[in-house]
PDB file of C-alpha atoms in Angstrom:
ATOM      1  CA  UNK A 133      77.779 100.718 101.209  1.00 44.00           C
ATOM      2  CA  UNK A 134      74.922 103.240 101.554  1.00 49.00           C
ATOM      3  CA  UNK A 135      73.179 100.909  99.199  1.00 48.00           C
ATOM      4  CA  UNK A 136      73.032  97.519 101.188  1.00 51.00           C
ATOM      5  CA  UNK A 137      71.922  99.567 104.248  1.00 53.00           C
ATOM      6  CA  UNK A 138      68.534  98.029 105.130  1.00 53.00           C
ATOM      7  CA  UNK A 139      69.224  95.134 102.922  1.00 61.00           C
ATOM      8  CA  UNK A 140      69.768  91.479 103.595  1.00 66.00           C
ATOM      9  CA  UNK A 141      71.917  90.296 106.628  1.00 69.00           C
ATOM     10  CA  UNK A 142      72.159  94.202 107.755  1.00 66.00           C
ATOM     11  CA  UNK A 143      68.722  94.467 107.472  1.00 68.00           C
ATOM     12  CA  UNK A 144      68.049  91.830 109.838  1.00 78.00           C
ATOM     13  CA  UNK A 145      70.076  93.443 112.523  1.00 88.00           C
ATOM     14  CA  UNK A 146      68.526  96.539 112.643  1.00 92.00           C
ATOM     15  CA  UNK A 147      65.588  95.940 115.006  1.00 93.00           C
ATOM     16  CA  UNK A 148      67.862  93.381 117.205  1.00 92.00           C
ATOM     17  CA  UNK A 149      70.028  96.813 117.291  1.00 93.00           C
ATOM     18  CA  UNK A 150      66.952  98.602 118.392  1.00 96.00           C
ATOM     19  CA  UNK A 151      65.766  96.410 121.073  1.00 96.00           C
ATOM     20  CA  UNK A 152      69.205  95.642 122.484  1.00 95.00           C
ATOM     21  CA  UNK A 153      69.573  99.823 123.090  1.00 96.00           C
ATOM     22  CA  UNK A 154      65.946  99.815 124.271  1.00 97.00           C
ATOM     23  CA  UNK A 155      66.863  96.960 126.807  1.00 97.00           C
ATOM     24  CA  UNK A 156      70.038  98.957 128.186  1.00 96.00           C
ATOM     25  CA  UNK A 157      68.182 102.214 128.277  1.00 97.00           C
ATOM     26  CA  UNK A 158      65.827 100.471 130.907  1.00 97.00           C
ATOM     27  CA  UNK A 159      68.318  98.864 133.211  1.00 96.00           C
ATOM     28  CA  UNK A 160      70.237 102.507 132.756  1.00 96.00           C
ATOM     29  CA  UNK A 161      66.787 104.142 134.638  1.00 95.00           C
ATOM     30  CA  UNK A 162      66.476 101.408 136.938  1.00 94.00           C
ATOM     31  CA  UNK A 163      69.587 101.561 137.888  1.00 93.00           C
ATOM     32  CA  UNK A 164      69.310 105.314 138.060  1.00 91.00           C
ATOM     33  CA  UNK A 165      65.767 105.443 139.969  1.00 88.00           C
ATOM     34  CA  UNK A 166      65.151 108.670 141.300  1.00 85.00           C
ATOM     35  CA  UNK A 167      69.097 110.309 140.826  1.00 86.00           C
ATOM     36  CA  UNK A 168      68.058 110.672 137.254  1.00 86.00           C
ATOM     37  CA  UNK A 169      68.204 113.876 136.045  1.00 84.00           C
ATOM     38  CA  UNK A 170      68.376 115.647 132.602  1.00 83.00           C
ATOM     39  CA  UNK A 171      70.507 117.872 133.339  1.00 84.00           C
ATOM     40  CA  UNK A 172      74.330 117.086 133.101  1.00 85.00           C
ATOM     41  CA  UNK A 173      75.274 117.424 136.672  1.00 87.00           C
ATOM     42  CA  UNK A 174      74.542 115.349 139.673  1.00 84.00           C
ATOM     43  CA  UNK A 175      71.248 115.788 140.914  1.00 79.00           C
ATOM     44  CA  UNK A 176      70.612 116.388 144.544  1.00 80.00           C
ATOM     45  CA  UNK A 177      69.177 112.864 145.000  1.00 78.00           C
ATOM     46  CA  UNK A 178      72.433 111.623 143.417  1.00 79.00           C
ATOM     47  CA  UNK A 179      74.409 113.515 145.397  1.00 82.00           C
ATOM     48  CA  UNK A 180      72.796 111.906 148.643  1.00 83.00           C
ATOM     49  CA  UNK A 181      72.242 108.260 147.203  1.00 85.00           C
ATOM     50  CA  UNK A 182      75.945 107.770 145.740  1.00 89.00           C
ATOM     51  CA  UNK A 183      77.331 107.327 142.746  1.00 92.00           C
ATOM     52  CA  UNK A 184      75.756 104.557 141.197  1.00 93.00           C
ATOM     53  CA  UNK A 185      78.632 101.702 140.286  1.00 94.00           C
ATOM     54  CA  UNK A 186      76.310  98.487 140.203  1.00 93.00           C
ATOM     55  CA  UNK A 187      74.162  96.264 137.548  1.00 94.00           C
ATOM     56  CA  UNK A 188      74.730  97.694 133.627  1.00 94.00           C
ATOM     57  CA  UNK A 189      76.839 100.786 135.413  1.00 95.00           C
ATOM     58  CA  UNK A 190      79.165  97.848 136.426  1.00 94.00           C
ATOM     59  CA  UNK A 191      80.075  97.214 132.111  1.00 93.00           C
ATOM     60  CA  UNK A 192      79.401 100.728 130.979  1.00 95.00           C
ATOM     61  CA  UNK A 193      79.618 103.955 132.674  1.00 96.00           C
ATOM     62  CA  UNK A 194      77.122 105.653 130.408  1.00 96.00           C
ATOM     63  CA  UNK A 195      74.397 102.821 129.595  1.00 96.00           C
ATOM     64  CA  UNK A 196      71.680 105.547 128.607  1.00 97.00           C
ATOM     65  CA  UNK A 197      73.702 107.371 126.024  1.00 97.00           C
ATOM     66  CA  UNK A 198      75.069 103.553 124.620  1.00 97.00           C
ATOM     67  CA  UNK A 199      71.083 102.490 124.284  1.00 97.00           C
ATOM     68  CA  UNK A 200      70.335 105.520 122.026  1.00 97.00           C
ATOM     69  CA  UNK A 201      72.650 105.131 120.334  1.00 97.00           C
ATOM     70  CA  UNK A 202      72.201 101.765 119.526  1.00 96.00           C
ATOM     71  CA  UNK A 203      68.247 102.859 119.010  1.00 97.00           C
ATOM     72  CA  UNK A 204      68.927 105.075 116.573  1.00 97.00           C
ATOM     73  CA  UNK A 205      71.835 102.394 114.261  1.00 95.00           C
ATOM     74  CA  UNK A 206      68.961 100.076 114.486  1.00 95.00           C
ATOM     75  CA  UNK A 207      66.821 102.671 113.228  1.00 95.00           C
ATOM     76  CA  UNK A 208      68.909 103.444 110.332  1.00 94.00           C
ATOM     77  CA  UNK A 209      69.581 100.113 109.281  1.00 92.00           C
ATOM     78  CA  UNK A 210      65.897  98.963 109.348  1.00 91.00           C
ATOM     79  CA  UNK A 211      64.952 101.966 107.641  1.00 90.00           C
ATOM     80  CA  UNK A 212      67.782 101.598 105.297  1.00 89.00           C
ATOM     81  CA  UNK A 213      68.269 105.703 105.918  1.00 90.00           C
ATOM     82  CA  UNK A 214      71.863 106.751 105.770  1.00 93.00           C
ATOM     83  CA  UNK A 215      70.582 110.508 106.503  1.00 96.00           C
ATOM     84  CA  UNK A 216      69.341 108.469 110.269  1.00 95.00           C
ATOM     85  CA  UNK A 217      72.536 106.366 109.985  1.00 94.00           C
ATOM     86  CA  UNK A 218      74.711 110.118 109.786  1.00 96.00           C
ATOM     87  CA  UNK A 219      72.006 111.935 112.571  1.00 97.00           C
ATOM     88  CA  UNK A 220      73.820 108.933 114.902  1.00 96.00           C
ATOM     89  CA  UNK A 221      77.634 109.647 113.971  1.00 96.00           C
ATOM     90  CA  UNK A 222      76.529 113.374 115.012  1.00 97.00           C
ATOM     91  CA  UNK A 223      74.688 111.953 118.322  1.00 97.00           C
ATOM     92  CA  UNK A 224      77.543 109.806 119.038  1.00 96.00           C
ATOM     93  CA  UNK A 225      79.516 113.089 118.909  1.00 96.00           C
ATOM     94  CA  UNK A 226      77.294 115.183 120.835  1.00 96.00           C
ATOM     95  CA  UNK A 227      76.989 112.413 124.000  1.00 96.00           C
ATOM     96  CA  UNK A 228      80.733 112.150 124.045  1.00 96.00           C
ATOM     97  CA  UNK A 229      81.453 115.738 124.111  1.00 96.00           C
ATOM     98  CA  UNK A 230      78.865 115.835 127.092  1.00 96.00           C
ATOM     99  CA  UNK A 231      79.580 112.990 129.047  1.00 96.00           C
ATOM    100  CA  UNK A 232      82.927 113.938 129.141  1.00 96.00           C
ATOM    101  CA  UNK A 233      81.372 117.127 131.153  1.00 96.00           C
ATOM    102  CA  UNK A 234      79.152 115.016 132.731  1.00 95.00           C
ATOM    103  CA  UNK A 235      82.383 113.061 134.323  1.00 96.00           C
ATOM    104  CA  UNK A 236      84.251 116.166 134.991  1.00 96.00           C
ATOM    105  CA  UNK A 237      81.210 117.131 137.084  1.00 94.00           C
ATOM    106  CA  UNK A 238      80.853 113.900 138.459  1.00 94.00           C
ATOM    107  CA  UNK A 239      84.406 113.876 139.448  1.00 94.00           C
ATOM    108  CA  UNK A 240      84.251 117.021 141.784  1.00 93.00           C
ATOM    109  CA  UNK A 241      80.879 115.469 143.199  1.00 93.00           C
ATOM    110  CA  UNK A 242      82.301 112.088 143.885  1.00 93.00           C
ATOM    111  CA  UNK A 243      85.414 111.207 145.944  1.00 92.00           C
ATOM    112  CA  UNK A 244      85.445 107.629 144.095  1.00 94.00           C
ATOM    113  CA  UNK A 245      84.761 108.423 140.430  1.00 96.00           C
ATOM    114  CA  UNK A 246      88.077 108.413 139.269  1.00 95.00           C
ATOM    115  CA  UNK A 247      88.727 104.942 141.215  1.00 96.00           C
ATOM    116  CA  UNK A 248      85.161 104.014 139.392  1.00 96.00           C
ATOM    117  CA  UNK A 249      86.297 105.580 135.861  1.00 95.00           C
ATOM    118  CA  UNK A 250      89.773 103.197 136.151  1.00 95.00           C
ATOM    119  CA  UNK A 251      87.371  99.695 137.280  1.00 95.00           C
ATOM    120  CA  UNK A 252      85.024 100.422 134.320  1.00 95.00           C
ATOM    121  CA  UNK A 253      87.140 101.859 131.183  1.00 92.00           C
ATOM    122  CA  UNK A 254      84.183 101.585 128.902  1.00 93.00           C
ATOM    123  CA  UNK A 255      82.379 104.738 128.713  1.00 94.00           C
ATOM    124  CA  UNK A 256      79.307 103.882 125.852  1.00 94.00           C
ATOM    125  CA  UNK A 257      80.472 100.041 124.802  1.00 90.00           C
ATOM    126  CA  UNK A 258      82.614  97.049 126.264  1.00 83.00           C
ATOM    127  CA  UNK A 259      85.053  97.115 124.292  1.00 73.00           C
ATOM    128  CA  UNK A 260      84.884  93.219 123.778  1.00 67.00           C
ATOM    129  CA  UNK A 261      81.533  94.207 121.700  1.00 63.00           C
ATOM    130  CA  UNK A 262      83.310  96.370 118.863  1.00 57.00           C
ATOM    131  CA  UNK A 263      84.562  94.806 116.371  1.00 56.00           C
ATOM    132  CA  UNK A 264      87.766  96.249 115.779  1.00 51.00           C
ATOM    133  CA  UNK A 265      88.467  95.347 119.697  1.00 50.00           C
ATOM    134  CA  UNK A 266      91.056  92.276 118.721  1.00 53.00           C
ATOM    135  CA  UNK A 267      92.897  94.267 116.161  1.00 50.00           C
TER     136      UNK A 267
END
């Protein structure tokens, strides 16, 4: 498989991959506006503005993390790099591990999350999108 990386249909998909996760990443910090933060705790902006349940939040309840990691597939499979394609397995990880503090946090912050968490299920991807979703 490592070979046909890059290479014919797969190769084609790569930059679509790419621009689709760029797209989400920018209605993520829209969305976000000035409760962004870096940090993996509410910011005091958050904190006073609400937790944010509307537009791409509404499908996903981590749009930023889904859009790089979509980036970085596309990256891999235009640059037909399965070193890139393993670096996103291991982001994949890394964003999961913290977004599940993120949500812990979240939870003690907001009243409403858990009611949020059950009304959006999908924490990086609808789960109509993967492909293993009608097995």
């Amino acid at each position: 498989i490592a070979a046909n990386v890059g290479e014919g249909e797969w190769g084609k998909r790569g930059p679509s991959l790419f621009l689709v996760g760029a797209g989400v990443i920018v209605l993520g910090l829209n969305e976000l506006g000035s409760s962004l933060s870096p940090w993996p705790v509410p910011a005091e902006k958050a904190i006073d503005q609400g937790l944010i349940t509307s537009g791409i939040f509404s499908k996903i309840r981590h749009p930023i993390y889904s859009g790089l990691i979509c980036c970085l597939a596309g990256l891999s499979i235009t640059t037909a790099s399965v070193y890139r394609l393993l670096f996103t397995i291991a982001l994949y990880y890394c964003l999961d591990i913290k977004s599940d503090f993120e949500e812990k946090k979240l939870m003690e912050t907001f009243s409403d999350y858990e009611k949020y968490k059950k009304a959006v299920p999908d924490k990086f991807f609808p789960d109509s999108m993967l492909p293993w979703s009608d097995i």
